PDB file of C-alpha atoms in Angstrom:
ATOM      1  CA  MET N   1     -65.544  56.176-243.160  1.00  0.00           C
ATOM      2  CA  ASN N   2     -63.082  58.732-244.317  1.00  0.00           C
ATOM      3  CA  THR N   3     -63.774  62.373-243.567  1.00  0.00           C
ATOM      4  CA  LEU N   4     -62.786  65.593-245.168  1.00  0.00           C
ATOM      5  CA  ASN N   5     -59.606  67.264-243.897  1.00  0.00           C
ATOM      6  CA  THR N   6     -60.822  70.428-242.123  1.00  0.00           C
ATOM      7  CA  THR N   7     -57.646  71.292-240.227  1.00  0.00           C
ATOM      8  CA  PRO N   8     -57.063  75.086-240.489  1.00  0.00           C
ATOM      9  CA  ARG N   9     -53.882  76.115-242.209  1.00  0.00           C
ATOM     10  CA  HIS N  10     -53.473  78.984-239.659  1.00  0.00           C
ATOM     11  CA  SER N  11     -53.421  78.260-235.958  1.00  0.00           C
ATOM     12  CA  GLY N  12     -54.846  80.528-233.259  1.00  0.00           C
ATOM     13  CA  ASP N  13     -51.341  81.695-232.420  1.00  0.00           C
ATOM     14  CA  GLN N  14     -50.759  82.704-236.029  1.00  0.00           C
ATOM     15  CA  ILE N  15     -54.024  84.655-236.101  1.00  0.00           C
ATOM     16  CA  ALA N  16     -53.097  86.431-232.865  1.00  0.00           C
ATOM     17  CA  ILE N  17     -49.701  87.312-234.295  1.00  0.00           C
ATOM     18  CA  ASP N  18     -51.349  88.656-237.443  1.00  0.00           C
ATOM     19  CA  ARG N  19     -53.707  90.763-235.337  1.00  0.00           C
ATOM     20  CA  ARG N  20     -50.872  92.123-233.194  1.00  0.00           C
ATOM     21  CA  ALA N  21     -48.882  92.988-236.314  1.00  0.00           C
ATOM     22  CA  PHE N  22     -51.888  94.769-237.753  1.00  0.00           C
ATOM     23  CA  ILE N  23     -52.396  96.823-234.590  1.00  0.00           C
ATOM     24  CA  LYS N  24     -48.699  97.731-234.494  1.00  0.00           C
ATOM     25  CA  THR N  25     -48.842  98.831-238.117  1.00  0.00           C
ATOM     26  CA  LEU N  26     -51.977 100.877-237.491  1.00  0.00           C
ATOM     27  CA  GLY N  27     -50.376 102.513-234.462  1.00  0.00           C
ATOM     28  CA  ALA N  28     -47.284 103.348-236.453  1.00  0.00           C
ATOM     29  CA  GLY N  29     -49.487 104.971-239.066  1.00  0.00           C
ATOM     30  CA  PHE N  30     -51.162 107.160-236.450  1.00  0.00           C
ATOM     31  CA  ALA N  31     -47.774 108.181-235.067  1.00  0.00           C
ATOM     32  CA  ALA N  32     -46.583 109.114-238.532  1.00  0.00           C
ATOM     33  CA  PHE N  33     -49.683 111.187-239.132  1.00  0.00           C
ATOM     34  CA  ALA N  34     -49.213 112.975-235.818  1.00  0.00           C
ATOM     35  CA  LEU N  35     -45.587 113.774-236.612  1.00  0.00           C
ATOM     36  CA  CYS N  36     -46.379 114.903-240.144  1.00  0.00           C
ATOM     37  CA  ARG N  37     -49.491 116.841-239.166  1.00  0.00           C
ATOM     38  CA  PRO N  38     -49.483 120.163-240.989  1.00  0.00           C
ATOM     39  CA  THR N  39     -49.442 123.279-238.863  1.00  0.00           C
ATOM     40  CA  VAL N  40     -50.988 126.625-239.611  1.00  0.00           C
ATOM     41  CA  ALA N  41     -48.923 129.653-238.687  1.00  0.00           C
ATOM     42  CA  LEU N  42     -50.279 132.910-237.402  1.00  0.00           C
ATOM     43  CA  ALA N  43     -51.190 135.380-240.104  1.00  0.00           C
ATOM     44  CA  GLU N  44     -48.047 136.554-241.840  1.00  0.00           C
ATOM     45  CA  GLY N  45     -47.108 140.108-241.114  1.00  0.00           C
ATOM     46  CA  ALA N  46     -49.447 140.664-238.155  1.00  0.00           C
ATOM     47  CA  THR N  47     -48.195 144.023-236.993  1.00  0.00           C
ATOM     48  CA  GLU N  48     -48.392 146.336-234.034  1.00  0.00           C
ATOM     49  CA  ALA N  49     -51.541 148.424-234.230  1.00  0.00           C
ATOM     50  CA  GLU N  50     -49.663 151.706-233.985  1.00  0.00           C
ATOM     51  CA  SER N  51     -47.872 151.237-237.312  1.00  0.00           C
ATOM     52  CA  ALA N  52     -50.882 150.167-239.374  1.00  0.00           C
ATOM     53  CA  TRP N  53     -53.289 152.213-241.466  1.00  0.00           C
ATOM     54  CA  GLY N  54     -56.905 152.260-240.413  1.00  0.00           C
ATOM     55  CA  MET N  55     -60.287 153.831-241.042  1.00  0.00           C
ATOM     56  CA  LEU N  56     -62.662 155.485-238.586  1.00  0.00           C
ATOM     57  CA  ILE N  57     -66.311 155.186-239.605  1.00  0.00           C
ATOM     58  CA  ASP N  58     -68.652 157.571-237.802  1.00  0.00           C
ATOM     59  CA  LEU N  59     -72.128 156.111-238.167  1.00  0.00           C
ATOM     60  CA  THR N  60     -73.739 159.254-236.742  1.00  0.00           C
ATOM     61  CA  ARG N  61     -72.618 161.107-239.861  1.00  0.00           C
ATOM     62  CA  CYS N  62     -73.625 158.473-242.434  1.00  0.00           C
ATOM     63  CA  THR N  63     -76.776 159.355-244.397  1.00  0.00           C
ATOM     64  CA  GLY N  64     -76.900 156.215-246.533  1.00  0.00           C
ATOM     65  CA  CYS N  65     -76.061 158.033-249.776  1.00  0.00           C
ATOM     66  CA  ASN N  66     -74.025 155.038-251.017  1.00  0.00           C
ATOM     67  CA  SER N  67     -71.290 157.252-252.468  1.00  0.00           C
ATOM     68  CA  CYS N  68     -68.685 155.032-250.815  1.00  0.00           C
ATOM     69  CA  ALA N  69     -70.135 151.801-252.221  1.00  0.00           C
ATOM     70  CA  LEU N  70     -70.376 153.242-255.735  1.00  0.00           C
ATOM     71  CA  ALA N  71     -66.819 154.595-255.548  1.00  0.00           C
ATOM     72  CA  CYS N  72     -65.691 151.108-254.550  1.00  0.00           C
ATOM     73  CA  LYS N  73     -67.443 149.602-257.555  1.00  0.00           C
ATOM     74  CA  ASP N  74     -65.877 152.186-259.833  1.00  0.00           C
ATOM     75  CA  VAL N  75     -62.288 151.793-258.641  1.00  0.00           C
ATOM     76  CA  ASN N  76     -62.545 147.998-258.876  1.00  0.00           C
ATOM     77  CA  ASN N  77     -64.226 148.050-262.316  1.00  0.00           C
ATOM     78  CA  PHE N  78     -67.207 146.137-260.986  1.00  0.00           C
ATOM     79  CA  SER N  79     -70.504 145.781-262.820  1.00  0.00           C
ATOM     80  CA  TYR N  80     -73.158 148.446-262.287  1.00  0.00           C
ATOM     81  CA  ASP N  81     -76.057 146.030-262.776  1.00  0.00           C
ATOM     82  CA  GLN N  82     -76.956 146.730-259.182  1.00  0.00           C
ATOM     83  CA  GLU N  83     -76.043 150.368-258.636  1.00  0.00           C
ATOM     84  CA  THR N  84     -76.564 150.333-254.887  1.00  0.00           C
ATOM     85  CA  PRO N  85     -75.484 146.918-253.544  1.00  0.00           C
ATOM     86  CA  ASP N  86     -77.235 145.571-250.480  1.00  0.00           C
ATOM     87  CA  HIS N  87     -74.797 142.781-249.631  1.00  0.00           C
ATOM     88  CA  LEU N  88     -71.189 141.763-250.160  1.00  0.00           C
ATOM     89  CA  ASP N  89     -70.727 139.908-253.426  1.00  0.00           C
ATOM     90  CA  SER N  90     -68.231 139.178-256.186  1.00  0.00           C
ATOM     91  CA  ASP N  91     -69.013 142.616-257.644  1.00  0.00           C
ATOM     92  CA  ALA N  92     -69.442 144.508-254.367  1.00  0.00           C
ATOM     93  CA  ASN N  93     -66.609 144.709-251.836  1.00  0.00           C
ATOM     94  CA  SER N  94     -68.626 147.095-249.673  1.00  0.00           C
ATOM     95  CA  PHE N  95     -72.195 148.259-249.184  1.00  0.00           C
ATOM     96  CA  VAL N  96     -74.281 150.404-246.867  1.00  0.00           C
ATOM     97  CA  GLU N  97     -76.764 148.439-244.782  1.00  0.00           C
ATOM     98  CA  ILE N  98     -80.002 150.045-243.635  1.00  0.00           C
ATOM     99  CA  CYS N  99     -80.733 149.094-240.017  1.00  0.00           C
ATOM    100  CA  SER N 100     -83.951 149.800-238.143  1.00  0.00           C
ATOM    101  CA  THR N 101     -83.357 150.139-234.420  1.00  0.00           C
ATOM    102  CA  ALA N 102     -85.291 151.017-231.287  1.00  0.00           C
ATOM    103  CA  THR N 103     -83.211 151.923-228.240  1.00  0.00           C
ATOM    104  CA  ASP N 104     -83.880 153.950-225.111  1.00  0.00           C
ATOM    105  CA  GLY N 105     -84.502 157.573-225.969  1.00  0.00           C
ATOM    106  CA  ARG N 106     -85.056 156.858-229.663  1.00  0.00           C
ATOM    107  CA  GLU N 107     -88.271 156.363-231.555  1.00  0.00           C
ATOM    108  CA  PRO N 108     -89.109 152.815-232.651  1.00  0.00           C
ATOM    109  CA  GLY N 109     -88.123 152.171-236.227  1.00  0.00           C
ATOM    110  CA  ALA N 110     -85.347 154.777-236.277  1.00  0.00           C
ATOM    111  CA  THR N 111     -82.949 154.194-239.160  1.00  0.00           C
ATOM    112  CA  SER N 112     -79.186 153.825-238.977  1.00  0.00           C
ATOM    113  CA  TYR N 113     -76.817 153.284-241.878  1.00  0.00           C
ATOM    114  CA  VAL N 114     -73.818 150.979-241.560  1.00  0.00           C
ATOM    115  CA  LYS N 115     -70.954 150.709-244.032  1.00  0.00           C
ATOM    116  CA  ARG N 116     -69.894 147.075-244.369  1.00  0.00           C
ATOM    117  CA  GLN N 117     -66.608 145.809-245.782  1.00  0.00           C
ATOM    118  CA  CYS N 118     -63.584 143.777-244.714  1.00  0.00           C
ATOM    119  CA  MET N 119     -62.544 144.718-241.179  1.00  0.00           C
ATOM    120  CA  HIS N 120     -58.830 144.159-241.918  1.00  0.00           C
ATOM    121  CA  CYS N 121     -58.208 142.460-238.583  1.00  0.00           C
ATOM    122  CA  LEU N 122     -54.851 142.946-236.913  1.00  0.00           C
ATOM    123  CA  HIS N 123     -54.631 139.163-236.658  1.00  0.00           C
ATOM    124  CA  PRO N 124     -56.892 137.967-239.493  1.00  0.00           C
ATOM    125  CA  ALA N 125     -58.508 134.566-239.094  1.00  0.00           C
ATOM    126  CA  CYS N 126     -58.916 134.283-242.869  1.00  0.00           C
ATOM    127  CA  ALA N 127     -55.147 134.462-243.388  1.00  0.00           C
ATOM    128  CA  SER N 128     -54.516 131.903-240.661  1.00  0.00           C
ATOM    129  CA  ALA N 129     -57.084 129.529-242.145  1.00  0.00           C
ATOM    130  CA  CYS N 130     -55.713 129.805-245.689  1.00  0.00           C
ATOM    131  CA  THR N 131     -53.493 126.777-246.317  1.00  0.00           C
ATOM    132  CA  VAL N 132     -51.754 128.226-249.383  1.00  0.00           C
ATOM    133  CA  GLY N 133     -51.016 131.781-248.261  1.00  0.00           C
ATOM    134  CA  ALA N 134     -53.488 133.436-250.619  1.00  0.00           C
ATOM    135  CA  LEU N 135     -54.496 135.860-247.860  1.00  0.00           C
ATOM    136  CA  ARG N 136     -52.019 137.803-245.759  1.00  0.00           C
ATOM    137  CA  LYS N 137     -51.781 140.799-243.478  1.00  0.00           C
ATOM    138  CA  THR N 138     -49.446 143.454-244.848  1.00  0.00           C
ATOM    139  CA  PRO N 139     -47.209 145.543-242.562  1.00  0.00           C
ATOM    140  CA  GLU N 140     -49.153 148.624-243.701  1.00  0.00           C
ATOM    141  CA  GLY N 141     -52.462 147.260-242.408  1.00  0.00           C
ATOM    142  CA  PRO N 142     -54.551 145.918-245.329  1.00  0.00           C
ATOM    143  CA  VAL N 143     -55.370 142.219-245.568  1.00  0.00           C
ATOM    144  CA  VAL N 144     -54.689 141.373-249.210  1.00  0.00           C
ATOM    145  CA  TYR N 145     -55.607 138.458-251.466  1.00  0.00           C
ATOM    146  CA  ASP N 146     -53.509 136.689-254.124  1.00  0.00           C
ATOM    147  CA  ALA N 147     -55.788 135.011-256.668  1.00  0.00           C
ATOM    148  CA  GLU N 148     -52.822 133.156-258.192  1.00  0.00           C
ATOM    149  CA  LYS N 149     -52.382 131.147-254.994  1.00  0.00           C
ATOM    150  CA  CYS N 150     -56.051 130.553-254.178  1.00  0.00           C
ATOM    151  CA  ILE N 151     -57.330 126.974-254.583  1.00  0.00           C
ATOM    152  CA  GLY N 152     -60.962 127.814-253.814  1.00  0.00           C
ATOM    153  CA  CYS N 153     -61.184 125.811-250.574  1.00  0.00           C
ATOM    154  CA  ARG N 154     -63.274 128.570-248.913  1.00  0.00           C
ATOM    155  CA  TYR N 155     -61.695 128.010-245.491  1.00  0.00           C
ATOM    156  CA  CYS N 156     -61.391 131.801-245.231  1.00  0.00           C
ATOM    157  CA  GLN N 157     -65.166 132.142-245.450  1.00  0.00           C
ATOM    158  CA  TYR N 158     -65.706 129.776-242.555  1.00  0.00           C
ATOM    159  CA  ALA N 159     -62.959 131.370-240.453  1.00  0.00           C
ATOM    160  CA  CYS N 160     -63.969 135.036-240.811  1.00  0.00           C
ATOM    161  CA  PRO N 161     -66.024 136.141-237.776  1.00  0.00           C
ATOM    162  CA  PHE N 162     -67.539 138.969-239.833  1.00  0.00           C
ATOM    163  CA  GLY N 163     -68.665 136.886-242.830  1.00  0.00           C
ATOM    164  CA  VAL N 164     -66.711 139.026-245.278  1.00  0.00           C
ATOM    165  CA  PRO N 165     -65.055 136.889-248.002  1.00  0.00           C
ATOM    166  CA  THR N 166     -67.414 136.096-250.876  1.00  0.00           C
ATOM    167  CA  TYR N 167     -67.001 133.235-253.325  1.00  0.00           C
ATOM    168  CA  ASP N 168     -67.414 133.801-257.051  1.00  0.00           C
ATOM    169  CA  TRP N 169     -69.516 130.806-258.083  1.00  0.00           C
ATOM    170  CA  GLU N 170     -69.704 131.979-261.691  1.00  0.00           C
ATOM    171  CA  ASN N 171     -65.933 132.008-262.109  1.00  0.00           C
ATOM    172  CA  PRO N 172     -64.540 128.555-263.035  1.00  0.00           C
ATOM    173  CA  LEU N 173     -61.473 129.352-260.930  1.00  0.00           C
ATOM    174  CA  GLY N 174     -63.652 129.929-257.874  1.00  0.00           C
ATOM    175  CA  LEU N 175     -62.050 133.160-256.696  1.00  0.00           C
ATOM    176  CA  ILE N 176     -62.610 134.984-253.415  1.00  0.00           C
ATOM    177  CA  HIS N 177     -63.539 138.668-253.281  1.00  0.00           C
ATOM    178  CA  LYS N 178     -63.059 141.165-250.459  1.00  0.00           C
ATOM    179  CA  CYS N 179     -62.053 144.774-249.803  1.00  0.00           C
ATOM    180  CA  ASP N 180     -58.279 145.304-249.908  1.00  0.00           C
ATOM    181  CA  MET N 181     -58.384 148.868-248.544  1.00  0.00           C
ATOM    182  CA  CYS N 182     -57.387 150.091-252.024  1.00  0.00           C
ATOM    183  CA  VAL N 183     -53.849 148.853-251.439  1.00  0.00           C
ATOM    184  CA  ASP N 184     -52.771 149.964-254.934  1.00  0.00           C
ATOM    185  CA  ARG N 185     -53.883 153.508-254.179  1.00  0.00           C
ATOM    186  CA  LEU N 186     -52.074 153.461-250.849  1.00  0.00           C
ATOM    187  CA  ALA N 187     -48.874 152.477-252.655  1.00  0.00           C
ATOM    188  CA  VAL N 188     -48.932 155.770-254.582  1.00  0.00           C
ATOM    189  CA  GLY N 189     -49.935 157.927-251.639  1.00  0.00           C
ATOM    190  CA  GLU N 190     -53.699 158.068-252.235  1.00  0.00           C
ATOM    191  CA  LYS N 191     -56.502 157.316-249.800  1.00  0.00           C
ATOM    192  CA  PRO N 192     -59.030 154.507-250.319  1.00  0.00           C
ATOM    193  CA  ALA N 193     -61.662 155.493-252.881  1.00  0.00           C
ATOM    194  CA  CYS N 194     -64.520 155.298-250.397  1.00  0.00           C
ATOM    195  CA  VAL N 195     -62.914 157.835-248.067  1.00  0.00           C
ATOM    196  CA  GLY N 196     -62.561 160.481-250.734  1.00  0.00           C
ATOM    197  CA  SER N 197     -66.131 159.989-251.938  1.00  0.00           C
ATOM    198  CA  CYS N 198     -67.953 160.570-248.639  1.00  0.00           C
ATOM    199  CA  PRO N 199     -69.635 164.010-248.661  1.00  0.00           C
ATOM    200  CA  ASN N 200     -70.419 164.004-244.937  1.00  0.00           C
ATOM    201  CA  GLY N 201     -67.052 163.275-243.340  1.00  0.00           C
ATOM    202  CA  ALA N 202     -68.226 159.910-242.036  1.00  0.00           C
ATOM    203  CA  LEU N 203     -64.999 158.210-243.155  1.00  0.00           C
ATOM    204  CA  ARG N 204     -61.552 159.156-241.921  1.00  0.00           C
ATOM    205  CA  PHE N 205     -58.299 157.481-242.910  1.00  0.00           C
ATOM    206  CA  GLY N 206     -54.979 157.509-241.068  1.00  0.00           C
ATOM    207  CA  LYS N 207     -52.795 155.624-238.631  1.00  0.00           C
ATOM    208  CA  ARG N 208     -54.898 153.381-236.445  1.00  0.00           C
ATOM    209  CA  SER N 209     -53.389 154.761-233.250  1.00  0.00           C
ATOM    210  CA  ASP N 210     -54.235 158.329-234.297  1.00  0.00           C
ATOM    211  CA  LEU N 211     -57.785 157.355-235.207  1.00  0.00           C
ATOM    212  CA  LEU N 212     -58.284 155.687-231.834  1.00  0.00           C
ATOM    213  CA  ALA N 213     -57.130 158.840-230.081  1.00  0.00           C
ATOM    214  CA  GLN N 214     -59.516 160.929-232.171  1.00  0.00           C
ATOM    215  CA  ALA N 215     -62.415 158.565-231.490  1.00  0.00           C
ATOM    216  CA  LYS N 216     -61.827 158.624-227.740  1.00  0.00           C
ATOM    217  CA  GLY N 217     -61.680 162.409-227.827  1.00  0.00           C
ATOM    218  CA  GLN N 218     -64.974 162.585-229.712  1.00  0.00           C
ATOM    219  CA  ILE N 219     -66.690 160.309-227.208  1.00  0.00           C
ATOM    220  CA  ALA N 220     -65.338 162.310-224.275  1.00  0.00           C
ATOM    221  CA  SER N 221     -66.469 165.654-225.682  1.00  0.00           C
ATOM    222  CA  ASN N 222     -69.797 164.443-227.129  1.00  0.00           C
ATOM    223  CA  ALA N 223     -71.171 162.017-224.579  1.00  0.00           C
ATOM    224  CA  ASP N 224     -74.718 162.680-225.738  1.00  0.00           C
ATOM    225  CA  ARG N 225     -73.838 161.874-229.354  1.00  0.00           C
ATOM    226  CA  TYR N 226     -71.934 158.592-229.015  1.00  0.00           C
ATOM    227  CA  ILE N 227     -72.117 155.446-226.943  1.00  0.00           C
ATOM    228  CA  ASP N 228     -68.893 154.788-225.030  1.00  0.00           C
ATOM    229  CA  HIS N 229     -67.626 152.063-227.319  1.00  0.00           C
ATOM    230  CA  ILE N 230     -65.208 152.050-230.246  1.00  0.00           C
ATOM    231  CA  TYR N 231     -66.019 148.903-232.176  1.00  0.00           C
ATOM    232  CA  GLY N 232     -62.840 147.277-233.461  1.00  0.00           C
ATOM    233  CA  GLU N 233     -60.522 148.591-230.772  1.00  0.00           C
ATOM    234  CA  PHE N 234     -60.431 145.201-229.058  1.00  0.00           C
ATOM    235  CA  GLU N 235     -62.884 142.931-230.898  1.00  0.00           C
ATOM    236  CA  ALA N 236     -61.206 139.793-232.286  1.00  0.00           C
ATOM    237  CA  GLY N 237     -57.833 141.132-231.199  1.00  0.00           C
ATOM    238  CA  GLY N 238     -58.439 144.493-232.856  1.00  0.00           C
ATOM    239  CA  THR N 239     -59.345 145.583-236.382  1.00  0.00           C
ATOM    240  CA  SER N 240     -58.109 148.288-238.729  1.00  0.00           C
ATOM    241  CA  MET N 241     -61.689 149.419-239.329  1.00  0.00           C
ATOM    242  CA  LEU N 242     -63.052 151.309-236.319  1.00  0.00           C
ATOM    243  CA  TYR N 243     -66.643 152.420-235.706  1.00  0.00           C
ATOM    244  CA  LEU N 244     -68.367 155.123-233.675  1.00  0.00           C
ATOM    245  CA  SER N 245     -72.133 154.967-233.129  1.00  0.00           C
ATOM    246  CA  ASN N 246     -75.026 156.348-231.126  1.00  0.00           C
ATOM    247  CA  VAL N 247     -76.671 152.913-231.130  1.00  0.00           C
ATOM    248  CA  PRO N 248     -75.377 149.755-229.404  1.00  0.00           C
ATOM    249  CA  PHE N 249     -73.436 147.801-231.993  1.00  0.00           C
ATOM    250  CA  ALA N 250     -75.297 144.566-231.283  1.00  0.00           C
ATOM    251  CA  GLU N 251     -78.485 146.260-232.534  1.00  0.00           C
ATOM    252  CA  LEU N 252     -76.703 147.082-235.782  1.00  0.00           C
ATOM    253  CA  GLY N 253     -75.754 143.488-236.480  1.00  0.00           C
ATOM    254  CA  PHE N 254     -72.153 143.638-235.308  1.00  0.00           C
ATOM    255  CA  PRO N 255     -71.009 140.322-233.801  1.00  0.00           C
ATOM    256  CA  THR N 256     -70.237 140.387-230.095  1.00  0.00           C
ATOM    257  CA  LEU N 257     -66.619 139.261-229.905  1.00  0.00           C
ATOM    258  CA  GLY N 258     -64.050 139.125-227.145  1.00  0.00           C
ATOM    259  CA  ALA N 259     -60.560 140.568-227.286  1.00  0.00           C
ATOM    260  CA  ASP N 260     -58.966 137.196-228.067  1.00  0.00           C
ATOM    261  CA  GLU N 261     -57.463 136.765-231.499  1.00  0.00           C
ATOM    262  CA  VAL N 262     -59.768 134.672-233.688  1.00  0.00           C
ATOM    263  CA  PRO N 263     -56.840 132.983-235.543  1.00  0.00           C
ATOM    264  CA  HIS N 264     -56.165 130.908-232.434  1.00  0.00           C
ATOM    265  CA  ASN N 265     -59.540 129.181-232.839  1.00  0.00           C
ATOM    266  CA  ALA N 266     -59.142 128.924-236.609  1.00  0.00           C
ATOM    267  CA  GLU N 267     -55.740 127.322-236.210  1.00  0.00           C
ATOM    268  CA  GLN N 268     -57.075 124.723-233.808  1.00  0.00           C
ATOM    269  CA  VAL N 269     -59.698 123.705-236.362  1.00  0.00           C
ATOM    270  CA  MET N 270     -57.205 123.723-239.223  1.00  0.00           C
ATOM    271  CA  ARG N 271     -54.706 121.654-237.278  1.00  0.00           C
ATOM    272  CA  GLN N 272     -57.345 119.082-236.379  1.00  0.00           C
ATOM    273  CA  THR N 273     -58.891 118.759-239.852  1.00  0.00           C
ATOM    274  CA  PRO N 274     -56.055 116.874-241.630  1.00  0.00           C
ATOM    275  CA  THR N 275     -55.496 114.609-238.628  1.00  0.00           C
ATOM    276  CA  ILE N 276     -59.171 113.715-238.314  1.00  0.00           C
ATOM    277  CA  ALA N 277     -59.457 113.048-242.043  1.00  0.00           C
ATOM    278  CA  LEU N 278     -56.341 110.871-242.083  1.00  0.00           C
ATOM    279  CA  THR N 279     -57.419 109.037-238.925  1.00  0.00           C
ATOM    280  CA  VAL N 280     -60.816 108.195-240.403  1.00  0.00           C
ATOM    281  CA  ALA N 281     -59.188 107.057-243.643  1.00  0.00           C
ATOM    282  CA  THR N 282     -56.670 104.915-241.747  1.00  0.00           C
ATOM    283  CA  LEU N 283     -59.348 103.313-239.586  1.00  0.00           C
ATOM    284  CA  ALA N 284     -61.477 102.543-242.623  1.00  0.00           C
ATOM    285  CA  THR N 285     -58.511 101.005-244.426  1.00  0.00           C
ATOM    286  CA  GLY N 286     -57.469  99.060-241.340  1.00  0.00           C
ATOM    287  CA  LEU N 287     -60.943  97.630-240.776  1.00  0.00           C
ATOM    288  CA  HIS N 288     -61.163  96.672-244.422  1.00  0.00           C
ATOM    289  CA  LEU N 289     -57.817  94.845-244.289  1.00  0.00           C
ATOM    290  CA  LEU N 290     -58.707  93.095-241.034  1.00  0.00           C
ATOM    291  CA  THR N 291     -62.048  91.956-242.424  1.00  0.00           C
ATOM    292  CA  LYS N 292     -60.426  90.665-245.609  1.00  0.00           C
ATOM    293  CA  ARG N 293     -57.790  88.842-243.530  1.00  0.00           C
ATOM    294  CA  LYS N 294     -60.399  87.102-241.415  1.00  0.00           C
ATOM    295  CA  GLU N 295     -62.324  86.164-244.544  1.00  0.00           C
ATOM    296  CA  THR N 296     -59.213  84.669-246.137  1.00  0.00           C
ATOM    297  CA  ILE N 297     -58.367  82.640-243.013  1.00  0.00           C
ATOM    298  CA  TYR N 298     -61.933  81.351-242.797  1.00  0.00           C
ATOM    299  CA  LEU N 299     -61.997  80.286-246.438  1.00  0.00           C
ATOM    300  CA  GLU N 300     -58.614  78.595-246.196  1.00  0.00           C
ATOM    301  CA  ALA N 301     -59.760  76.734-243.100  1.00  0.00           C
ATOM    302  CA  HIS N 302     -62.894  75.352-244.766  1.00  0.00           C
ATOM    303  CA  VAL N 303     -61.831  74.443-248.288  1.00  0.00           C
ATOM    304  CA  GLN N 304     -61.096  70.853-249.216  1.00  0.00           C
ATOM    305  CA  ASP N 305     -57.437  69.873-248.888  1.00  0.00           C
ATOM    306  CA  PRO N 306     -56.172  69.010-252.392  1.00  0.00           C
ATOM    307  CA  THR N 307     -54.217  66.078-250.873  1.00  0.00           C
ATOM    308  CA  GLY N 308     -57.225  64.739-248.985  1.00  0.00           C
ATOM    309  CA  PRO N 309     -59.674  62.038-250.074  1.00  0.00           C
ATOM    310  CA  THR N 310     -61.737  62.423-253.196  1.00  0.00           C
ATOM    311  CA  THR N 311     -65.510  62.509-253.233  1.00  0.00           C
ATOM    312  CA  GLU N 312     -65.664  58.911-254.376  1.00  0.00           C
ATOM    313  CA  GLU N 313     -63.443  57.736-251.532  1.00  0.00           C
ATOM    314  CA  ILE N 314     -65.785  59.020-248.863  1.00  0.00           C
ATOM    315  CA  GLN N 315     -68.919  57.464-250.277  1.00  0.00           C
ATOM    316  CA  PRO N 316     -70.444  54.916-247.831  1.00  0.00           C
TER     317      PRO N 316
END
């Protein structure tokens, strides 16, 4: 009795060669991705602290009047739907947070007021995380934002250790909002609007190095008024916004950060992201091609040979 021709058209050696070629191709793809992996540079224009502008915020003088937050709204032409903002938003680049604290020597439930805004880090993580250069550190100190370059990826939001950048969900362009230290006013010799609006002298503007010297002098001469800590002197590599307080900063919601520059961590994440994405995509594609190849070989090995016997010829 004649039998069907089931001899595979591809031998085991051929299959092994195909598999080796596939692995070589996949490896070459990984090498190409590694060589072409995009890198993220340190924030452009990160400057020496001594040459940058800064602000010293004395929380012992703040009464929560919100003059600074309202002045910020006014100078930026923001909506007054919410006259005293209670969080950072697309129409509020700063606000005054009310904090209830209870520390040694103070009555439980004592109230402190904390001005919140961009910290204008000396080495901003947001600028390092931005893949299109929409955020950058200027030589003068402010961290500024270019809406024309922004693609709305929101990497800056994830990178910022202070949770500052806000995303405008109502804008179809998806823009980011943050304090720019009134950079336009600085360009014409004026102070930030918030500084000029404070009636209690809680905000001081000047060279960061001068402000640090003033803050240290205040702590030394008023040990009973301030804790021995200038927030922003070292945190996250240093910030342009500096704080004095009579309450431990952790109790006021300030993140506890080391002196290491945050951009280093942001860069590691940003460098890994494209590689991981491309690796996953390559593996998925490779597995798909390998599966299809095996399927093709199997089908070719089990179909009837056109030159073989017909159905009638193999009937008993």
